[in-house]
């Protein structure tokens, strides 16, 4: 593992030195944003399938880094299922309670420090302390092994599992997203990749056309077909996932998913024609309920 990490560091340094040497020899300026395909900007996104793929390869984390980080956080919770997973659940709820992207960006550095602090603490717990200082083992009524494992306490009978790969991925993604929040404030980056400003909640969906700079898509290309699928059928795909989530297990938490699914299906596509504030409020409730279920299942 150490040789693999060392090889990756050498490869990264070699690529960076080669890029620097090439730009100096050809009098090229480094791009304001770390990208793979040069010359691909937000204006090329709607020119076809290939420019669209290149754009998302360049700016995938810029556009969807927050969502990727939240998915990794949920994966950490599902993989650990202990006291620290409960702390991650509380942190996830605290971040999502800010709702607005700008508000999340303001609290995101604290979330990164929280994640890094937990990793350091867990590392120290894996190192352990002298056996004589284990009060949870030497007390009159010692804690059971399951409780010690859930709290991730150092133990001479059964040492904690030192596998931090998922925590490392969470710290990596959250750190990259911290960098993306800083890049969003640069005009040069916004000119290339577009802005991440959220749509106003006071708008009416019927008047969206005047705020969209891209021409309407009517099966003029394969990219238009992809757009039709995403914008017309993705709503129903999400409802299918909610229904599957509510029917795979029979418990009180799944009832909430079934109620949400049937509520959305009752109104159908007419929900998407409601004011933006009303639509986002429904999804906020669904996301909040999902975070609540994740926290309660981990706690129980």
mmCIF file of C-alpha atoms in Angstrom:
data_model
loop_
_atom_site.group_PDB
_atom_site.id
_atom_site.type_symbol
_atom_site.label_atom_id
_atom_site.label_comp_id
_atom_site.label_asym_id
_atom_site.label_seq_id
_atom_site.Cartn_x
_atom_site.Cartn_y
_atom_site.Cartn_z
ATOM 1 C CA UNK A 1 0.000 0.000 0.000
ATOM 2 C CA UNK A 2 2.813 2.416 0.812
ATOM 3 C CA UNK A 3 4.504 1.647 -2.520
ATOM 4 C CA UNK A 4 1.221 2.309 -4.335
ATOM 5 C CA UNK A 5 0.823 5.700 -2.620
ATOM 6 C CA UNK A 6 4.443 6.554 -3.374
ATOM 7 C CA UNK A 7 3.966 5.569 -7.031
ATOM 8 C CA UNK A 8 0.883 7.793 -7.326
ATOM 9 C CA UNK A 9 2.757 10.744 -5.817
ATOM 10 C CA UNK A 10 5.648 10.233 -8.247
ATOM 11 C CA UNK A 11 3.227 9.995 -11.172
ATOM 12 C CA UNK A 12 1.452 13.211 -10.109
ATOM 13 C CA UNK A 13 4.761 15.090 -9.727
ATOM 14 C CA UNK A 14 5.934 13.833 -13.136
ATOM 15 C CA UNK A 15 2.747 14.998 -14.868
ATOM 16 C CA UNK A 16 2.882 18.406 -13.196
ATOM 17 C CA UNK A 17 6.552 18.913 -14.142
ATOM 18 C CA UNK A 18 5.872 17.848 -17.722
ATOM 19 C CA UNK A 19 2.940 20.277 -18.004
ATOM 20 C CA UNK A 20 5.034 23.101 -16.566
ATOM 21 C CA UNK A 21 7.910 22.360 -18.954
ATOM 22 C CA UNK A 22 5.552 22.214 -21.957
ATOM 23 C CA UNK A 23 3.893 25.542 -21.082
ATOM 24 C CA UNK A 24 7.220 27.295 -20.544
ATOM 25 C CA UNK A 25 8.575 26.082 -23.906
ATOM 26 C CA UNK A 26 5.439 27.144 -25.787
ATOM 27 C CA UNK A 27 4.744 30.390 -23.875
ATOM 28 C CA UNK A 28 1.412 29.074 -22.638
ATOM 29 C CA UNK A 29 -0.374 30.307 -19.551
ATOM 30 C CA UNK A 30 -1.740 27.756 -17.088
ATOM 31 C CA UNK A 31 -5.554 27.495 -17.168
ATOM 32 C CA UNK A 32 -7.428 29.154 -14.297
ATOM 33 C CA UNK A 33 -9.048 25.793 -13.541
ATOM 34 C CA UNK A 34 -7.564 22.280 -13.541
ATOM 35 C CA UNK A 35 -9.114 20.697 -16.634
ATOM 36 C CA UNK A 36 -8.337 17.889 -19.063
ATOM 37 C CA UNK A 37 -9.833 19.162 -22.328
ATOM 38 C CA UNK A 38 -8.701 22.638 -23.319
ATOM 39 C CA UNK A 39 -11.135 25.001 -25.001
ATOM 40 C CA UNK A 40 -14.297 23.393 -23.570
ATOM 41 C CA UNK A 41 -16.456 25.899 -21.688
ATOM 42 C CA UNK A 42 -20.073 26.283 -20.620
ATOM 43 C CA UNK A 43 -20.948 27.528 -24.115
ATOM 44 C CA UNK A 44 -19.961 24.120 -25.584
ATOM 45 C CA UNK A 45 -22.206 22.121 -23.272
ATOM 46 C CA UNK A 46 -25.187 22.093 -25.661
ATOM 47 C CA UNK A 47 -23.295 21.522 -28.924
ATOM 48 C CA UNK A 48 -23.534 17.732 -28.894
ATOM 49 C CA UNK A 49 -22.876 14.526 -26.985
ATOM 50 C CA UNK A 50 -19.075 14.664 -27.258
ATOM 51 C CA UNK A 51 -18.685 18.323 -26.098
ATOM 52 C CA UNK A 52 -21.133 17.577 -23.285
ATOM 53 C CA UNK A 53 -19.062 14.600 -22.124
ATOM 54 C CA UNK A 54 -15.864 16.653 -22.296
ATOM 55 C CA UNK A 55 -17.480 19.456 -20.312
ATOM 56 C CA UNK A 56 -18.571 17.137 -17.507
ATOM 57 C CA UNK A 57 -15.155 15.459 -17.442
ATOM 58 C CA UNK A 58 -13.634 18.911 -16.917
ATOM 59 C CA UNK A 59 -16.156 20.315 -14.477
ATOM 60 C CA UNK A 60 -17.984 17.322 -13.000
ATOM 61 C CA UNK A 61 -16.874 18.000 -9.438
ATOM 62 C CA UNK A 62 -17.431 21.724 -9.900
ATOM 63 C CA UNK A 63 -21.090 21.048 -10.702
ATOM 64 C CA UNK A 64 -21.850 17.944 -8.642
ATOM 65 C CA UNK A 65 -19.106 17.863 -6.007
ATOM 66 C CA UNK A 66 -21.485 18.704 -3.185
ATOM 67 C CA UNK A 67 -23.812 15.841 -4.111
ATOM 68 C CA UNK A 68 -20.869 13.434 -4.459
ATOM 69 C CA UNK A 69 -19.568 14.451 -1.028
ATOM 70 C CA UNK A 70 -22.980 13.877 0.559
ATOM 71 C CA UNK A 71 -23.236 10.440 -1.093
ATOM 72 C CA UNK A 72 -19.794 9.516 0.268
ATOM 73 C CA UNK A 73 -20.875 10.741 3.722
ATOM 74 C CA UNK A 74 -23.928 8.475 3.641
ATOM 75 C CA UNK A 75 -21.691 5.608 2.505
ATOM 76 C CA UNK A 76 -19.392 6.219 5.492
ATOM 77 C CA UNK A 77 -22.406 6.071 7.807
ATOM 78 C CA UNK A 78 -23.600 2.819 6.244
ATOM 79 C CA UNK A 79 -20.175 1.203 6.389
ATOM 80 C CA UNK A 80 -19.302 2.154 9.969
ATOM 81 C CA UNK A 81 -22.627 1.887 11.863
ATOM 82 C CA UNK A 82 -21.089 2.983 15.164
ATOM 83 C CA UNK A 83 -20.888 6.044 17.396
ATOM 84 C CA UNK A 84 -18.803 7.980 14.879
ATOM 85 C CA UNK A 85 -21.302 7.189 12.163
ATOM 86 C CA UNK A 86 -23.901 8.773 14.429
ATOM 87 C CA UNK A 87 -21.718 11.882 14.640
ATOM 88 C CA UNK A 88 -21.455 11.904 10.842
ATOM 89 C CA UNK A 89 -25.257 11.639 10.661
ATOM 90 C CA UNK A 90 -25.676 14.659 12.930
ATOM 91 C CA UNK A 91 -23.125 16.604 10.880
ATOM 92 C CA UNK A 92 -24.948 15.651 7.681
ATOM 93 C CA UNK A 93 -28.240 16.915 9.071
ATOM 94 C CA UNK A 94 -26.579 20.126 10.248
ATOM 95 C CA UNK A 95 -25.141 20.775 6.770
ATOM 96 C CA UNK A 96 -28.357 19.989 4.911
ATOM 97 C CA UNK A 97 -30.399 22.139 7.291
ATOM 98 C CA UNK A 98 -28.701 25.200 5.761
ATOM 99 C CA UNK A 99 -30.412 24.232 2.454
ATOM 100 C CA UNK A 100 -28.999 27.072 0.317
ATOM 101 C CA UNK A 101 -25.769 26.309 -1.531
ATOM 102 C CA UNK A 102 -24.250 29.602 -0.428
ATOM 103 C CA UNK A 103 -25.135 28.896 3.201
ATOM 104 C CA UNK A 104 -23.692 25.379 2.929
ATOM 105 C CA UNK A 105 -20.498 26.875 1.468
ATOM 106 C CA UNK A 106 -20.143 29.094 4.529
ATOM 107 C CA UNK A 107 -20.338 26.172 6.961
ATOM 108 C CA UNK A 108 -18.425 23.682 4.781
ATOM 109 C CA UNK A 109 -14.918 24.529 6.176
ATOM 110 C CA UNK A 110 -16.185 23.590 9.623
ATOM 111 C CA UNK A 111 -17.489 20.311 8.228
ATOM 112 C CA UNK A 112 -14.070 19.565 6.700
ATOM 113 C CA UNK A 113 -12.365 20.299 10.017
ATOM 114 C CA UNK A 114 -14.887 18.063 11.766
ATOM 115 C CA UNK A 115 -14.136 15.196 9.361
ATOM 116 C CA UNK A 116 -10.371 15.639 9.705
ATOM 117 C CA UNK A 117 -10.637 15.826 13.502
ATOM 118 C CA UNK A 118 -12.606 12.569 13.628
ATOM 119 C CA UNK A 119 -9.967 10.823 11.515
ATOM 120 C CA UNK A 120 -7.169 11.985 13.818
ATOM 121 C CA UNK A 121 -9.136 10.923 16.887
ATOM 122 C CA UNK A 122 -9.869 7.486 15.431
ATOM 123 C CA UNK A 123 -6.207 7.062 14.525
ATOM 124 C CA UNK A 124 -5.196 7.795 18.123
ATOM 125 C CA UNK A 125 -7.790 5.309 19.376
ATOM 126 C CA UNK A 126 -6.363 2.644 17.073
ATOM 127 C CA UNK A 127 -2.891 3.261 18.520
ATOM 128 C CA UNK A 128 -4.378 2.611 21.956
ATOM 129 C CA UNK A 129 -3.193 3.245 25.464
ATOM 130 C CA UNK A 130 -1.565 0.992 28.103
ATOM 131 C CA UNK A 131 -3.943 -1.807 29.199
ATOM 132 C CA UNK A 132 -3.987 -0.544 32.785
ATOM 133 C CA UNK A 133 -5.835 2.591 31.695
ATOM 134 C CA UNK A 134 -8.875 0.826 30.225
ATOM 135 C CA UNK A 135 -11.639 1.699 32.717
ATOM 136 C CA UNK A 136 -14.275 0.132 30.460
ATOM 137 C CA UNK A 137 -12.520 -3.220 31.023
ATOM 138 C CA UNK A 138 -11.233 -2.886 34.576
ATOM 139 C CA UNK A 139 -14.385 -1.442 36.178
ATOM 140 C CA UNK A 140 -16.608 -3.412 38.533
ATOM 141 C CA UNK A 141 -19.197 -3.654 35.759
ATOM 142 C CA UNK A 142 -17.132 -3.552 32.546
ATOM 143 C CA UNK A 143 -18.683 -2.682 29.229
ATOM 144 C CA UNK A 144 -19.476 -5.488 26.853
ATOM 145 C CA UNK A 145 -17.395 -6.018 23.735
ATOM 146 C CA UNK A 146 -20.230 -4.857 21.499
ATOM 147 C CA UNK A 147 -20.543 -1.540 23.331
ATOM 148 C CA UNK A 148 -16.766 -1.040 23.211
ATOM 149 C CA UNK A 149 -16.804 -1.787 19.489
ATOM 150 C CA UNK A 150 -19.720 0.626 18.898
ATOM 151 C CA UNK A 151 -17.905 3.444 20.699
ATOM 152 C CA UNK A 152 -14.670 2.524 18.850
ATOM 153 C CA UNK A 153 -12.722 2.471 22.110
ATOM 154 C CA UNK A 154 -9.182 1.066 22.374
ATOM 155 C CA UNK A 155 -9.247 -2.446 23.732
ATOM 156 C CA UNK A 156 -6.531 -4.984 24.506
ATOM 157 C CA UNK A 157 -8.955 -7.884 23.923
ATOM 158 C CA UNK A 158 -10.084 -6.775 20.458
ATOM 159 C CA UNK A 159 -8.388 -3.765 18.844
ATOM 160 C CA UNK A 160 -10.508 -1.373 16.720
ATOM 161 C CA UNK A 161 -10.672 -1.925 12.994
ATOM 162 C CA UNK A 162 -8.105 0.518 11.506
ATOM 163 C CA UNK A 163 -9.713 0.590 8.041
ATOM 164 C CA UNK A 164 -10.199 4.296 7.200
ATOM 165 C CA UNK A 165 -10.637 4.077 3.438
ATOM 166 C CA UNK A 166 -14.212 5.432 3.448
ATOM 167 C CA UNK A 167 -13.359 8.166 5.956
ATOM 168 C CA UNK A 168 -10.394 9.077 3.773
ATOM 169 C CA UNK A 169 -12.623 9.317 0.690
ATOM 170 C CA UNK A 170 -15.025 11.556 2.610
ATOM 171 C CA UNK A 171 -12.188 13.830 3.738
ATOM 172 C CA UNK A 172 -10.816 13.918 0.188
ATOM 173 C CA UNK A 173 -14.173 14.774 -1.393
ATOM 174 C CA UNK A 174 -15.065 17.353 1.255
ATOM 175 C CA UNK A 175 -11.660 19.022 0.874
ATOM 176 C CA UNK A 176 -12.069 19.168 -2.899
ATOM 177 C CA UNK A 177 -15.540 20.629 -2.465
ATOM 178 C CA UNK A 178 -14.122 23.261 -0.107
ATOM 179 C CA UNK A 179 -11.795 24.217 -2.947
ATOM 180 C CA UNK A 180 -14.748 24.289 -5.363
ATOM 181 C CA UNK A 181 -16.661 26.671 -3.107
ATOM 182 C CA UNK A 182 -13.669 29.000 -3.247
ATOM 183 C CA UNK A 183 -13.389 28.638 -7.034
ATOM 184 C CA UNK A 184 -17.040 29.627 -7.479
ATOM 185 C CA UNK A 185 -16.177 33.132 -6.311
ATOM 186 C CA UNK A 186 -13.623 33.641 -9.109
ATOM 187 C CA UNK A 187 -14.924 35.395 -12.225
ATOM 188 C CA UNK A 188 -12.486 33.553 -14.516
ATOM 189 C CA UNK A 189 -13.794 30.171 -13.363
ATOM 190 C CA UNK A 190 -17.432 31.224 -13.669
ATOM 191 C CA UNK A 191 -16.746 32.388 -17.218
ATOM 192 C CA UNK A 192 -15.399 28.960 -18.187
ATOM 193 C CA UNK A 193 -17.538 26.560 -16.170
ATOM 194 C CA UNK A 194 -20.667 28.618 -15.585
ATOM 195 C CA UNK A 195 -22.057 29.709 -12.259
ATOM 196 C CA UNK A 196 -23.703 27.591 -9.584
ATOM 197 C CA UNK A 197 -26.222 30.198 -8.513
ATOM 198 C CA UNK A 198 -29.507 28.643 -7.431
ATOM 199 C CA UNK A 199 -32.712 29.595 -9.181
ATOM 200 C CA UNK A 200 -34.950 32.022 -7.351
ATOM 201 C CA UNK A 201 -37.699 30.434 -5.285
ATOM 202 C CA UNK A 202 -40.172 33.135 -6.252
ATOM 203 C CA UNK A 203 -40.254 32.209 -9.946
ATOM 204 C CA UNK A 204 -43.135 30.522 -11.733
ATOM 205 C CA UNK A 205 -42.240 27.380 -13.755
ATOM 206 C CA UNK A 206 -44.386 28.628 -16.632
ATOM 207 C CA UNK A 207 -42.029 31.590 -17.104
ATOM 208 C CA UNK A 208 -38.745 29.663 -17.039
ATOM 209 C CA UNK A 209 -38.160 29.998 -20.777
ATOM 210 C CA UNK A 210 -37.184 33.648 -20.553
ATOM 211 C CA UNK A 211 -34.448 32.825 -18.011
ATOM 212 C CA UNK A 212 -32.911 29.874 -19.936
ATOM 213 C CA UNK A 213 -30.203 30.973 -22.412
ATOM 214 C CA UNK A 214 -30.330 27.658 -24.352
ATOM 215 C CA UNK A 215 -32.748 27.005 -27.197
ATOM 216 C CA UNK A 216 -35.561 24.554 -26.579
ATOM 217 C CA UNK A 217 -34.762 20.943 -27.494
ATOM 218 C CA UNK A 218 -37.101 19.099 -29.863
ATOM 219 C CA UNK A 219 -35.238 15.897 -30.802
ATOM 220 C CA UNK A 220 -32.757 17.762 -32.973
ATOM 221 C CA UNK A 221 -29.796 15.639 -31.842
ATOM 222 C CA UNK A 222 -28.870 12.754 -29.573
ATOM 223 C CA UNK A 223 -28.063 15.238 -26.821
ATOM 224 C CA UNK A 224 -31.624 16.564 -27.065
ATOM 225 C CA UNK A 225 -32.921 13.024 -26.579
ATOM 226 C CA UNK A 226 -30.836 12.711 -23.441
ATOM 227 C CA UNK A 227 -32.269 16.011 -22.195
ATOM 228 C CA UNK A 228 -35.803 14.797 -22.864
ATOM 229 C CA UNK A 229 -35.141 11.689 -20.764
ATOM 230 C CA UNK A 230 -33.533 13.633 -17.909
ATOM 231 C CA UNK A 231 -36.042 16.454 -17.684
ATOM 232 C CA UNK A 232 -39.179 14.456 -18.546
ATOM 233 C CA UNK A 233 -38.650 11.044 -16.949
ATOM 234 C CA UNK A 234 -36.125 11.552 -14.156
ATOM 235 C CA UNK A 235 -38.939 12.641 -11.835
ATOM 236 C CA UNK A 236 -40.647 9.271 -12.300
ATOM 237 C CA UNK A 237 -37.339 7.432 -11.914
ATOM 238 C CA UNK A 238 -36.843 9.074 -8.518
ATOM 239 C CA UNK A 239 -40.361 8.036 -7.509
ATOM 240 C CA UNK A 240 -39.527 4.448 -8.477
ATOM 241 C CA UNK A 241 -36.454 4.558 -6.235
ATOM 242 C CA UNK A 242 -38.538 5.956 -3.370
ATOM 243 C CA UNK A 243 -41.095 3.175 -3.856
ATOM 244 C CA UNK A 244 -38.375 0.500 -3.916
ATOM 245 C CA UNK A 245 -36.852 1.963 -0.757
ATOM 246 C CA UNK A 246 -40.218 1.817 0.974
ATOM 247 C CA UNK A 247 -41.026 -1.764 -0.055
ATOM 248 C CA UNK A 248 -37.696 -3.575 0.369
ATOM 249 C CA UNK A 249 -38.155 -3.644 4.162
ATOM 250 C CA UNK A 250 -41.244 -3.686 6.356
ATOM 251 C CA UNK A 251 -40.811 -1.230 9.220
ATOM 252 C CA UNK A 252 -42.181 2.064 10.439
ATOM 253 C CA UNK A 253 -39.519 4.109 8.629
ATOM 254 C CA UNK A 254 -40.452 2.693 5.218
ATOM 255 C CA UNK A 255 -44.009 3.912 5.725
ATOM 256 C CA UNK A 256 -42.822 7.490 5.291
ATOM 257 C CA UNK A 257 -41.286 6.656 1.902
ATOM 258 C CA UNK A 258 -44.517 5.022 0.735
ATOM 259 C CA UNK A 259 -46.568 8.014 1.836
ATOM 260 C CA UNK A 260 -44.194 10.375 0.003
ATOM 261 C CA UNK A 261 -44.253 8.230 -3.134
ATOM 262 C CA UNK A 262 -48.050 8.013 -3.239
ATOM 263 C CA UNK A 263 -48.360 11.737 -2.543
ATOM 264 C CA UNK A 264 -46.161 12.612 -5.517
ATOM 265 C CA UNK A 265 -47.895 10.060 -7.731
ATOM 266 C CA UNK A 266 -51.293 11.413 -6.752
ATOM 267 C CA UNK A 267 -50.527 14.784 -8.317
ATOM 268 C CA UNK A 268 -48.173 13.442 -10.995
ATOM 269 C CA UNK A 269 -46.401 15.867 -13.296
ATOM 270 C CA UNK A 270 -48.619 18.732 -12.129
ATOM 271 C CA UNK A 271 -46.341 19.013 -9.085
ATOM 272 C CA UNK A 272 -43.577 20.299 -11.353
ATOM 273 C CA UNK A 273 -45.821 23.139 -12.532
ATOM 274 C CA UNK A 274 -46.285 24.514 -9.037
ATOM 275 C CA UNK A 275 -44.265 27.532 -7.795
ATOM 276 C CA UNK A 276 -40.609 26.773 -7.169
ATOM 277 C CA UNK A 277 -40.939 27.516 -3.468
ATOM 278 C CA UNK A 278 -43.666 24.864 -3.136
ATOM 279 C CA UNK A 279 -41.711 22.232 -5.113
ATOM 280 C CA UNK A 280 -38.491 22.720 -3.151
ATOM 281 C CA UNK A 281 -40.383 22.606 0.128
ATOM 282 C CA UNK A 282 -41.663 19.115 -0.719
ATOM 283 C CA UNK A 283 -38.207 17.851 -1.625
ATOM 284 C CA UNK A 284 -36.741 19.489 1.483
ATOM 285 C CA UNK A 285 -39.156 17.493 3.611
ATOM 286 C CA UNK A 286 -38.254 14.289 1.779
ATOM 287 C CA UNK A 287 -34.500 14.890 2.125
ATOM 288 C CA UNK A 288 -34.906 15.799 5.793
ATOM 289 C CA UNK A 289 -36.919 12.648 6.439
ATOM 290 C CA UNK A 290 -34.244 10.553 4.701
ATOM 291 C CA UNK A 291 -31.524 12.029 6.925
ATOM 292 C CA UNK A 292 -33.704 11.373 9.976
ATOM 293 C CA UNK A 293 -34.154 7.730 8.968
ATOM 294 C CA UNK A 294 -30.408 7.289 8.399
ATOM 295 C CA UNK A 295 -29.670 8.736 11.860
ATOM 296 C CA UNK A 296 -32.320 6.682 13.659
ATOM 297 C CA UNK A 297 -31.348 3.413 11.981
ATOM 298 C CA UNK A 298 -27.730 3.942 12.938
ATOM 299 C CA UNK A 299 -28.699 4.814 16.500
ATOM 300 C CA UNK A 300 -31.019 1.824 16.872
#
